[in-house]
Short mmCIF file of C-alpha atoms in Angstrom, two decimals:
data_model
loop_
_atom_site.label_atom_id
_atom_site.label_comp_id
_atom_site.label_asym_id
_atom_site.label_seq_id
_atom_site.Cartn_x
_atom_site.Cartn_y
_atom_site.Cartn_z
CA UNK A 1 -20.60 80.99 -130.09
CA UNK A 2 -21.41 82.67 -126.93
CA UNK A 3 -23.25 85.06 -125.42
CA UNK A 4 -22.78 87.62 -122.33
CA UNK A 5 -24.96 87.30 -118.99
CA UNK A 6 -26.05 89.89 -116.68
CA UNK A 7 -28.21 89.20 -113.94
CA UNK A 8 -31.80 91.68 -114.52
CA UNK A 9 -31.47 94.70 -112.10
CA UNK A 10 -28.35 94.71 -109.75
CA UNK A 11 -25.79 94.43 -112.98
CA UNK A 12 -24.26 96.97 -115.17
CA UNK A 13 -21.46 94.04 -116.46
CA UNK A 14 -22.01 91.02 -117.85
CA UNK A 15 -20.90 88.05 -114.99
CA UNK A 16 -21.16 85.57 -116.93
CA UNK A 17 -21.26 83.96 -120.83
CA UNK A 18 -23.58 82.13 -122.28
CA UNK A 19 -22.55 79.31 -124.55
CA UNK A 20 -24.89 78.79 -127.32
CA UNK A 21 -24.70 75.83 -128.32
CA UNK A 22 -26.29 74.24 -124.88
CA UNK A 23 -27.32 77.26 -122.67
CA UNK A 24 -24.31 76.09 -120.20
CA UNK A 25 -24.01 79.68 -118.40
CA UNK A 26 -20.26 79.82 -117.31
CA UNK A 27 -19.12 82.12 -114.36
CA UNK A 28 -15.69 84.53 -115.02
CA UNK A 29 -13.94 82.56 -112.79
CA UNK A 30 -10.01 82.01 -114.14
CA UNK A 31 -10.32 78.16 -112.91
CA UNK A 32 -13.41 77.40 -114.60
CA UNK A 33 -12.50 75.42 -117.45
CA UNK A 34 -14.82 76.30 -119.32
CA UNK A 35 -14.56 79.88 -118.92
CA UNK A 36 -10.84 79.12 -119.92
CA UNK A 37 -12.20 78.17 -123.37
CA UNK A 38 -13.77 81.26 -123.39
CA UNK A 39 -11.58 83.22 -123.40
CA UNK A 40 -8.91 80.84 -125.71
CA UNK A 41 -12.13 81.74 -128.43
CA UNK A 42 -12.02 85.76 -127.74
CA UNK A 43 -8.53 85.62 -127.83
CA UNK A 44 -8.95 83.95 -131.80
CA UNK A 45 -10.62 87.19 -132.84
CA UNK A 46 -13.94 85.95 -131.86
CA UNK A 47 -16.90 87.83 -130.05
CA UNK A 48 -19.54 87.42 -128.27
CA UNK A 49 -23.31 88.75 -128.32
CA UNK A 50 -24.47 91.28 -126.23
CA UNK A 51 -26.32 91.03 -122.96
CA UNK A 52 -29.58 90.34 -122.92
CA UNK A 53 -31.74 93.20 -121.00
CA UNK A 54 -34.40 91.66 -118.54
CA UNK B 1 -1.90 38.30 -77.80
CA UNK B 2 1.37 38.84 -80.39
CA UNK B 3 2.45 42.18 -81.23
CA UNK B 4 3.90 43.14 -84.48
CA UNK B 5 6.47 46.36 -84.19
CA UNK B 6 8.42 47.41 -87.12
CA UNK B 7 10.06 50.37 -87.92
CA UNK B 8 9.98 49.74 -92.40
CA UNK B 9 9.07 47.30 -94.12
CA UNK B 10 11.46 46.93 -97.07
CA UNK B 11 10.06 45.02 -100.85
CA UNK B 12 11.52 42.00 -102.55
CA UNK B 13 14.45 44.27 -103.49
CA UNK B 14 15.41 45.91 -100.46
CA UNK B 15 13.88 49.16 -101.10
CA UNK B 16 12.03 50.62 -98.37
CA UNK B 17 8.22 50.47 -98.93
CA UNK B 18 6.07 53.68 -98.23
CA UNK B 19 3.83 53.62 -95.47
CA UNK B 20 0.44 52.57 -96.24
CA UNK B 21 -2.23 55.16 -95.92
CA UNK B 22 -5.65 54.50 -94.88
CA UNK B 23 -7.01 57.78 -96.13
CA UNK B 24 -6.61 58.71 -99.73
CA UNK B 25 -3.97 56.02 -100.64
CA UNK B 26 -5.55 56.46 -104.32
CA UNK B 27 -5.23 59.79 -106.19
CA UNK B 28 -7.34 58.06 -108.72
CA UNK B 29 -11.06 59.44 -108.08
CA UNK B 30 -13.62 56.81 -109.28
CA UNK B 31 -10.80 53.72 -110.04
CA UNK B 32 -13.76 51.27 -109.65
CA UNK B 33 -16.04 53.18 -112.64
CA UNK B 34 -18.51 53.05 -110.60
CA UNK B 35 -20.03 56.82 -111.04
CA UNK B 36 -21.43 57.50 -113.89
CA UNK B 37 -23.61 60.95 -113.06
CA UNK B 38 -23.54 62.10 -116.68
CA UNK B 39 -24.26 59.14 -119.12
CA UNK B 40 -26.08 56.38 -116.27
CA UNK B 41 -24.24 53.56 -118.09
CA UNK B 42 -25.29 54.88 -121.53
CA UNK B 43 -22.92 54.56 -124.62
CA UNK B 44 -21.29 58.21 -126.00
CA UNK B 45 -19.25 58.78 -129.15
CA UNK B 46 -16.93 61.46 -128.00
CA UNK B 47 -17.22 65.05 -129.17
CA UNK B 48 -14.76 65.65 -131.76
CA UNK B 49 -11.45 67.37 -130.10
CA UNK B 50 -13.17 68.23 -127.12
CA UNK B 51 -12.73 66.13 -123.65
CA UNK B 52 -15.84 64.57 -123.34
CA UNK B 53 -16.25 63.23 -119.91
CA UNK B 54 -17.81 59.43 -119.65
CA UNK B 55 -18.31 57.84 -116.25
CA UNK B 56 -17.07 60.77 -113.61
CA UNK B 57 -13.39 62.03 -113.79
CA UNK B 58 -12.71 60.21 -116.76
CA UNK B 59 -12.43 61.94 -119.96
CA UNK B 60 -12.41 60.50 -123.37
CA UNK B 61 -10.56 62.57 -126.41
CA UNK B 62 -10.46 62.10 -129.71
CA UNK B 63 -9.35 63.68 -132.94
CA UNK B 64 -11.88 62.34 -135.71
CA UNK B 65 -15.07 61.86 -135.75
CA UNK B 66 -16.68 58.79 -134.48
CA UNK B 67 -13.65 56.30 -133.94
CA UNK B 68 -14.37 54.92 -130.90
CA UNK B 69 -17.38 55.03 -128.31
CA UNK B 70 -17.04 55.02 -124.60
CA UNK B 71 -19.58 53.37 -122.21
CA UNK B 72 -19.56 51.99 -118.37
CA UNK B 73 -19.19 48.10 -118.58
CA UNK B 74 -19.48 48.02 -122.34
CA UNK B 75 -20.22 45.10 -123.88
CA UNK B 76 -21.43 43.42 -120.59
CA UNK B 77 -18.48 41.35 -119.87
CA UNK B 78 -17.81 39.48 -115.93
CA UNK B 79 -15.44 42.73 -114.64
CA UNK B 80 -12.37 41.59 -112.78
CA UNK B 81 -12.89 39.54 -109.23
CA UNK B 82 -13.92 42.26 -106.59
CA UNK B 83 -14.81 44.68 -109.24
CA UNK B 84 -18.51 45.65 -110.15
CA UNK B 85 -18.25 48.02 -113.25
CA UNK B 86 -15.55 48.84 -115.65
CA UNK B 87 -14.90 51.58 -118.62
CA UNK B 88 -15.10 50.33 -121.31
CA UNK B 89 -14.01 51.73 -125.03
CA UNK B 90 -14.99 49.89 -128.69
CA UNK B 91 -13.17 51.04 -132.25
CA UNK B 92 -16.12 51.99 -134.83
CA UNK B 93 -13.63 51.45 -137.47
CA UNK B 94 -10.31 50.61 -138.60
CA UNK B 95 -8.47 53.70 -138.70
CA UNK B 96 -4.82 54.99 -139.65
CA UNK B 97 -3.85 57.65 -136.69
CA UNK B 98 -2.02 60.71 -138.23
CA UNK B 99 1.07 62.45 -136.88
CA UNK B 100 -0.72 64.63 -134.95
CA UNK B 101 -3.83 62.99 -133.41
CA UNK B 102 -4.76 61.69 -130.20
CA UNK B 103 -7.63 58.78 -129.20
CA UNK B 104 -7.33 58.47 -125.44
CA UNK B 105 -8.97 58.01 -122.16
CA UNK B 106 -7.32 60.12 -119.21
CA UNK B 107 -8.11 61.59 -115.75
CA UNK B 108 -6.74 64.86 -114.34
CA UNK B 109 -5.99 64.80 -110.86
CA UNK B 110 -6.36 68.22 -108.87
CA UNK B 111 -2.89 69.48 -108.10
CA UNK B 112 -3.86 69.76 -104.28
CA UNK B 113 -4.29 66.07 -104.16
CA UNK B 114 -0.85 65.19 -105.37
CA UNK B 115 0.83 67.72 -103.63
CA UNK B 116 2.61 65.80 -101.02
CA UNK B 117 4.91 63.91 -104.19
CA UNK B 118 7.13 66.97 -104.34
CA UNK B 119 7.10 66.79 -108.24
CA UNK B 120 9.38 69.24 -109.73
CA UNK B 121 11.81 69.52 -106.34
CA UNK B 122 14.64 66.63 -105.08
CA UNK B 123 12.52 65.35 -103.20
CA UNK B 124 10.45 63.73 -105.65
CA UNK B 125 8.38 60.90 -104.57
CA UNK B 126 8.19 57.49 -106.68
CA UNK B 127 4.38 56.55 -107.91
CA UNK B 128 2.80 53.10 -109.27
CA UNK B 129 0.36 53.41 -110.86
CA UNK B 130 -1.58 50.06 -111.30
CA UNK B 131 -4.95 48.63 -113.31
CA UNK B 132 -6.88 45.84 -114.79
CA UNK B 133 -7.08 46.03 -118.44
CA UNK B 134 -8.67 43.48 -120.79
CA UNK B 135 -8.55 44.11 -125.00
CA UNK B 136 -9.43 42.09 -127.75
CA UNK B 137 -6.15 42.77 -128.64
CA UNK B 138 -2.61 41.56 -127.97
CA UNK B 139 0.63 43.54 -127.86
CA UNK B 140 2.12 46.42 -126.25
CA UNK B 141 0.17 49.43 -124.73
CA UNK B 142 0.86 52.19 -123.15
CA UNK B 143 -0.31 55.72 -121.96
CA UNK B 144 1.36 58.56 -119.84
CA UNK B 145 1.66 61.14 -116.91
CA UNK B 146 1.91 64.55 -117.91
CA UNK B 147 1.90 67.96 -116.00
CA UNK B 148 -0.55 71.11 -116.63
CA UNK B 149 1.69 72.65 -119.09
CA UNK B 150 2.56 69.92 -121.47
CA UNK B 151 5.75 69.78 -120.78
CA UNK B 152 7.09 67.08 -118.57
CA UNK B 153 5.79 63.51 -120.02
CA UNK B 154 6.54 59.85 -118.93
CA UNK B 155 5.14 57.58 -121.32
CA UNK B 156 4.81 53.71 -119.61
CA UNK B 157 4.24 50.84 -122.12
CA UNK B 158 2.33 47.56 -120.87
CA UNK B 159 1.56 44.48 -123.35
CA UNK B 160 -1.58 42.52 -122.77
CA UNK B 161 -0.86 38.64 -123.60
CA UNK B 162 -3.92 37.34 -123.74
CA UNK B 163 -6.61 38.87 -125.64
CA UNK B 164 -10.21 39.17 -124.07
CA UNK B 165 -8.71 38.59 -120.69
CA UNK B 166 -8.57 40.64 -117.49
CA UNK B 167 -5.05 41.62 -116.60
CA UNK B 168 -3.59 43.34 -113.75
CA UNK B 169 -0.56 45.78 -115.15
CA UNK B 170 1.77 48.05 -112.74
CA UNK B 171 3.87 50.35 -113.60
CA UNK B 172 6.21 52.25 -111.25
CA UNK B 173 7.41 55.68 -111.84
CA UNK B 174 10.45 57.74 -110.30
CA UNK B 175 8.91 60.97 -109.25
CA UNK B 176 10.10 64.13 -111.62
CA UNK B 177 12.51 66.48 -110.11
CA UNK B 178 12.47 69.21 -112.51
CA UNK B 179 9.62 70.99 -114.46
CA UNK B 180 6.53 72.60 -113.16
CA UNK B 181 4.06 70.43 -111.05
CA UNK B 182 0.80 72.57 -109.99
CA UNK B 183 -0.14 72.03 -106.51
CA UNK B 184 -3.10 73.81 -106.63
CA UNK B 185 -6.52 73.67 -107.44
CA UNK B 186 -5.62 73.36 -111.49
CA UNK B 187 -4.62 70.01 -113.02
CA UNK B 188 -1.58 68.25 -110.76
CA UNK B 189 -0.96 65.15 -113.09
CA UNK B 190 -2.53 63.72 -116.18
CA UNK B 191 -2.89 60.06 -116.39
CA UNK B 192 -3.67 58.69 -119.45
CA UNK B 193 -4.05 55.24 -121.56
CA UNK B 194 -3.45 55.35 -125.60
CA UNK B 195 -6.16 54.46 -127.75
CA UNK B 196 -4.26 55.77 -130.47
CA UNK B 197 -1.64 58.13 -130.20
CA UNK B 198 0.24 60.05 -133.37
CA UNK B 199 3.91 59.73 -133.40
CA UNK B 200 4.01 63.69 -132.49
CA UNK B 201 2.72 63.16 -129.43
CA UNK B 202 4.31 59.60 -128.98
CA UNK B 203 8.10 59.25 -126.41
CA UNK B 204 10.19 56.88 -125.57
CA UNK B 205 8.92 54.71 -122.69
CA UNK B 206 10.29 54.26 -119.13
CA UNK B 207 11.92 57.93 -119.19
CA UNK B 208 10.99 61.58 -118.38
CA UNK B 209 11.05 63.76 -121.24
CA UNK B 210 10.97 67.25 -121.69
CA UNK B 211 7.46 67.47 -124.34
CA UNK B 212 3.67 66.34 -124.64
CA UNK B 213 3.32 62.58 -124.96
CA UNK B 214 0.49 60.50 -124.50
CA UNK B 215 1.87 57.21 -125.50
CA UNK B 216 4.81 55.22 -126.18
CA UNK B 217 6.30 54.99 -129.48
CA UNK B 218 4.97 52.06 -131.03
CA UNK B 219 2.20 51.35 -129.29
CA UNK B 220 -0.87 49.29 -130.66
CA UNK B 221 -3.74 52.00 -131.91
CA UNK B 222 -6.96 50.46 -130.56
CA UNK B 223 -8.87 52.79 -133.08
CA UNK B 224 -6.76 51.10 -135.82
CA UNK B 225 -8.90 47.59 -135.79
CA UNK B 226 -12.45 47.80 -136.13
CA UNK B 227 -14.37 46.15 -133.72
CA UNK B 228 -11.67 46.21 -131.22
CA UNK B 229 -12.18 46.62 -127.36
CA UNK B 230 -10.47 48.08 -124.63
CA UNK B 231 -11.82 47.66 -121.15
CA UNK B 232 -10.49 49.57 -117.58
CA UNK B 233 -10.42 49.33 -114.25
CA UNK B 234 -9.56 49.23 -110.94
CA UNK B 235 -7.20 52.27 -111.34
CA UNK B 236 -5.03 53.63 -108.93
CA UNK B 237 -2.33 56.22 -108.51
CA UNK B 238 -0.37 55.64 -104.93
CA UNK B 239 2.84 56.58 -103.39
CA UNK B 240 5.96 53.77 -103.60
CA UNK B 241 6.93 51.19 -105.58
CA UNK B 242 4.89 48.64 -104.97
CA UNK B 243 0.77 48.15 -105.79
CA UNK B 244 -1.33 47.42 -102.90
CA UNK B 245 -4.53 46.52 -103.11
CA UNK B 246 -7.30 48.40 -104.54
CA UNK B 247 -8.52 50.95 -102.51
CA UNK B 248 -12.16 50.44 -102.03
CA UNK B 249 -14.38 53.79 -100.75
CA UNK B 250 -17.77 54.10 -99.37
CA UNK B 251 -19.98 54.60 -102.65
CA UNK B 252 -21.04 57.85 -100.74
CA UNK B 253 -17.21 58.98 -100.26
CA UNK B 254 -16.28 58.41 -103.57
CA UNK B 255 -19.47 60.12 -104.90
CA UNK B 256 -18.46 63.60 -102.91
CA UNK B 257 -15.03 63.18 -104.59
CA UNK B 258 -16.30 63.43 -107.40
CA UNK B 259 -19.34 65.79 -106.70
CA UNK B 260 -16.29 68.42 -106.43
CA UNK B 261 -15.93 68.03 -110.16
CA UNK B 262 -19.35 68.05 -111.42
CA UNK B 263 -23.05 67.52 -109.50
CA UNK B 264 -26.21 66.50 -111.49
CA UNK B 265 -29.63 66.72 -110.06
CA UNK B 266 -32.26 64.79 -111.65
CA UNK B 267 -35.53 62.95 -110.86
CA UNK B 268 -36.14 59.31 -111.92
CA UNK B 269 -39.40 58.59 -112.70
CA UNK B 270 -42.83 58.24 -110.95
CA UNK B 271 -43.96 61.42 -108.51
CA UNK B 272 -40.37 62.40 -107.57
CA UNK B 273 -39.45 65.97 -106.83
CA UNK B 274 -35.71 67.02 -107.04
CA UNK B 275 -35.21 69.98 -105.40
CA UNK B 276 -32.16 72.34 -106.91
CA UNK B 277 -32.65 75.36 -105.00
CA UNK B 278 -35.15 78.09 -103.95
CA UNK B 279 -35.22 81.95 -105.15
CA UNK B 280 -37.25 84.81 -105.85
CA UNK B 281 -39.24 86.10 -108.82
CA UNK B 282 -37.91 89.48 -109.75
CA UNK B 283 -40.36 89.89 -112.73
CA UNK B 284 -43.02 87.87 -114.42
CA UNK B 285 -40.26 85.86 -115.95
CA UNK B 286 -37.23 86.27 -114.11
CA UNK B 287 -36.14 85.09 -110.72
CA UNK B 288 -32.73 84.83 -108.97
CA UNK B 289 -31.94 81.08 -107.54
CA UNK B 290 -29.25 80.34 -104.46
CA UNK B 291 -28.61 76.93 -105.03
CA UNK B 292 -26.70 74.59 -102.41
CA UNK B 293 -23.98 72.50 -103.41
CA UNK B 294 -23.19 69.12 -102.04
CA UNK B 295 -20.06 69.70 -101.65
CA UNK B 296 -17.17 72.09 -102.01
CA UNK B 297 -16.79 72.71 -105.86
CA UNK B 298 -12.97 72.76 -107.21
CA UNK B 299 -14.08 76.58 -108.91
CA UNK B 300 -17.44 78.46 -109.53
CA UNK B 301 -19.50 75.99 -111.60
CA UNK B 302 -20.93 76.41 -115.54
CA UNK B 303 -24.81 75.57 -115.31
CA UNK B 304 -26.92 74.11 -117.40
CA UNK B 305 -29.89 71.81 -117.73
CA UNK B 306 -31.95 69.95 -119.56
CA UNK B 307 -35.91 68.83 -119.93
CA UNK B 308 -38.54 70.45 -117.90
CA UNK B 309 -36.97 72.48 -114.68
CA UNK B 310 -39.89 74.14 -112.76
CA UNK B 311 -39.87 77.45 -110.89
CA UNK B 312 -43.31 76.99 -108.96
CA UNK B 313 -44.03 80.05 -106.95
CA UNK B 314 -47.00 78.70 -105.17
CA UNK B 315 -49.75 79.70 -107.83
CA UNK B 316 -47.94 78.44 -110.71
CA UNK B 317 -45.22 76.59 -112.10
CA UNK B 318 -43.50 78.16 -115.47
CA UNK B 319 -40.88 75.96 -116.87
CA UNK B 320 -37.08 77.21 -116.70
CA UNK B 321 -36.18 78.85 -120.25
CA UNK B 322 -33.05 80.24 -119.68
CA UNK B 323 -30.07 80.68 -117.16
CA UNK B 324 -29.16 84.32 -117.74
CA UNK B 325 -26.23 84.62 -115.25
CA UNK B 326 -24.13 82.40 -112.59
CA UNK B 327 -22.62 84.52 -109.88
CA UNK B 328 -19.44 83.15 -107.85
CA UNK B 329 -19.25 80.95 -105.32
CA UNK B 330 -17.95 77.47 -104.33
CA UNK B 331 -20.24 75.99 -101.53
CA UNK B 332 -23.02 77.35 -103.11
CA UNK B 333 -23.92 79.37 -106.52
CA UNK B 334 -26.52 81.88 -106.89
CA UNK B 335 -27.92 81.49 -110.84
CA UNK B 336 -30.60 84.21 -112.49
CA UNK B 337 -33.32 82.69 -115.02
CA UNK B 338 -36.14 83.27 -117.12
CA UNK B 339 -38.93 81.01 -117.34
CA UNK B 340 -42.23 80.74 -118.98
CA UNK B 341 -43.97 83.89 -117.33
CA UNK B 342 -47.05 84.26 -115.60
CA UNK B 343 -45.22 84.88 -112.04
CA UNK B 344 -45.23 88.15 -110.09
CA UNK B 345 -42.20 89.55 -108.63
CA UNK B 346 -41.51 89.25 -105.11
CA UNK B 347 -43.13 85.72 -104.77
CA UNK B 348 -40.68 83.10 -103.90
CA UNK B 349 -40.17 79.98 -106.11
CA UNK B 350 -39.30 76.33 -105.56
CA UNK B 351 -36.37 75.19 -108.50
CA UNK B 352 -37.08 71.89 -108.74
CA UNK B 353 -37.10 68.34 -111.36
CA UNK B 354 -39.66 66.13 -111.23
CA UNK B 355 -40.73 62.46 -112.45
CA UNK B 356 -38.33 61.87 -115.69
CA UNK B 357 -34.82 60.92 -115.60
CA UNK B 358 -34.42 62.93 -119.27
CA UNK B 359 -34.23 66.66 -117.00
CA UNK B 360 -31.72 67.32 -115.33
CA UNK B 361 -29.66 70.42 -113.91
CA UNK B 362 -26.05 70.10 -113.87
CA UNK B 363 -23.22 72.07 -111.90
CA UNK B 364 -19.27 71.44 -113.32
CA UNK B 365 -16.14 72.78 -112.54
CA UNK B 366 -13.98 69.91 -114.17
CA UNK B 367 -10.36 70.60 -114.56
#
């Protein structure tokens, strides 16, 4: 499970994901692996919460 | 004085021997097993189907649950001569490998740092790739070297003679002139030794092949005898046909190698602050965080930590509950939280660790 980031006040988008199941916040960067899984689990049907608003 | 000139130096078999570099002669990062950022020599049981990294660089895989464990210098045997540390994996059971399953230990090397072998062209150079093994087993082993896409493979088989006994195998390897090799900053060449390998993803040995193997056909399944043992090291990856000598690297060098893949800041114990980076409150419980990396990452890090991770803003010092966003960047990464509360915004904060080795704040970009 994951979860989208946004940084508080200079963000619209999400920049990032969260993953859930150890708070490892993962950059959209297409060489970050784990990013890669990312989007491998969207791409199963999958998707994730909403951005929190701080 | 005498003065040696040569223009080649040709092997036992007339072949022409590759020049010997000084600088990067191994494209093996952390051969000697001797950084272990993650675990600190402490014993992990793989993550089902997920590459679960042990001592730096070097990943451990498997397909079931809890068939073998993975520790630096398990089972506290004398490593090779010259050799300090060693990886070391032990079978938790006795188990039948199916068709399609894999139990192995591998390394991917960054496609920039094999990029001068030419894979995929004619001009292909030949690699040995060379190790010290010890098992409690005898017969013959084997593993493989793969591209990024799965489909180039050259599975090498080895047999270990004498069981609990350091060995030194080598195994050379024609470079591939066809397929797709990446030279770039995603995964060059995967190296990797069968604990265990399903006949799907098992090839014949000694031979490029056009498919995904790990492993010879045939070879023993480590994972198959309970109890058993299969100890590493000393690994390296060079250009020729010939193994030379081990290339030894400052501890600091080999640490920056393979700070590129993943970086872990954490205090030991006693009074010890661990600074991670320095930021600004931009609420009572939010702050943004620029925090300096040691060294150029391979892509924009994932972050994460664990334990207590203070943001002390010079009146207090809320814990860190949250990383709520990592913004690009490869020399450094700038990272918004939320802590405990009880800050104001605009004061600045010190991101810091202190006095227990069980927080920590990691940065990876692993391949």
């Amino acid at each position: 499970m994951y979860k989208l980031g946004k940084i508080h006040f200079t963000q619209t988008e999400p920049s990032s994901v969260i993953r859930t199941s150890d708070g490892a916040c993962i950059p959209f960067d297409p060489a970050n692996t784990d990013y890669i899984a990312y989007l491998k689990w969207v791409s199963e049907g999958n998707t994730p919460l909403p951005a929190e608003n701080t | 004085m005498s003065q040696l000139q040569v223009n080649r130096i040709n092997d036992a078999s007339g072949g022409v021997l590759a020049p010997i570099s000084s600088v990067m002669r191994n494209r093996i990062i952390n051969g000697a097993m001797v950084i272990d950022q993650r675990n600190a020599g402490a014993s992990v049981t793989p993550s089902t189907s997920i590459p679960t990294y042990i001592v730096d660089r070097f990943i451990a895989y498997q397909d079931a649950a809890s068939k073998f464990s993975v520790q630096q210098d398990a089972g506290a045997v004398t490593p090779p001569a010259g050799f300090n540390d060693y990886l070391g994996a032990t079978s938790l059971s006795a188990y039948t490998v199916t068709s399609g399953q894999l139990f192995i230990l591998q390394q991917q090397i960054e496609g920039y740092n094999v990029a001068d072998l030419n894979w995929g062209t004619a001009n292909a150079k030949t690699v040995t790739l060379s190790f010290w093994v010890r098992s409690s087993l005898t017969g013959t082993f084997g593993g493989s070297l793969r591209n990024s896409a799965g489909n180039r493979s050259y599975p090498y088989s080895y047999t270990i003679t004498s069981a609990n006994t350091w060995e030194q195998k080598s195994i050379t390897i024609t470079g591939d002139t066809t397929g797709t090799w990446l030279v770039t900053n995603g995964i060059g060449i995967s190296c990797s030794w069968g604990l265990g390998v399903g006949s799907t993803f098992s090839g014949t040995a000694g031979a490029w092949a056009a498919g995904n193997f790990f492993a010879p056909t045939g070879a023993t399944s480590v994972v198959g005898t309970n109890g058993a043992t299969f100890y590493i090291t000393g690994v390296q990856l060079e250009v020729g046909t010939q193994a030379t000598s081990f290339e030894y690297r400052q501890y600091q060098q080999e640490l920056a190698l393979a700070q590129r893949y993943f970086h872990k800041v954490t205090a030991n114990t006693g009074n010890n602050y661990m600074g991670i980076g320095t930021g600004v409150n931009t609420g009572t419980s939010t702050a943004d965080i620029i925090c300096p990396l040691p060294v150029t990452m391979r892509a924009t890090p994932s972050a994460s930590f664990t334990g207590d991770i203070y943001c002390y803003d010079g009146f207090t010092a809320p814990l860190l509950s949250s990383i709520s966003a990592v913004y690009g960047g490869f020399y450094s990464i700038y990272i918004g939280v939320a802590h405990a509360g009880g800050s104001s915004a605009g004061r600045g904060i010190a991101f810091y660790t202190r006095n227990t080795a069980a927080s920590s704040f990691s940065f990876s970009a692993e391949l």
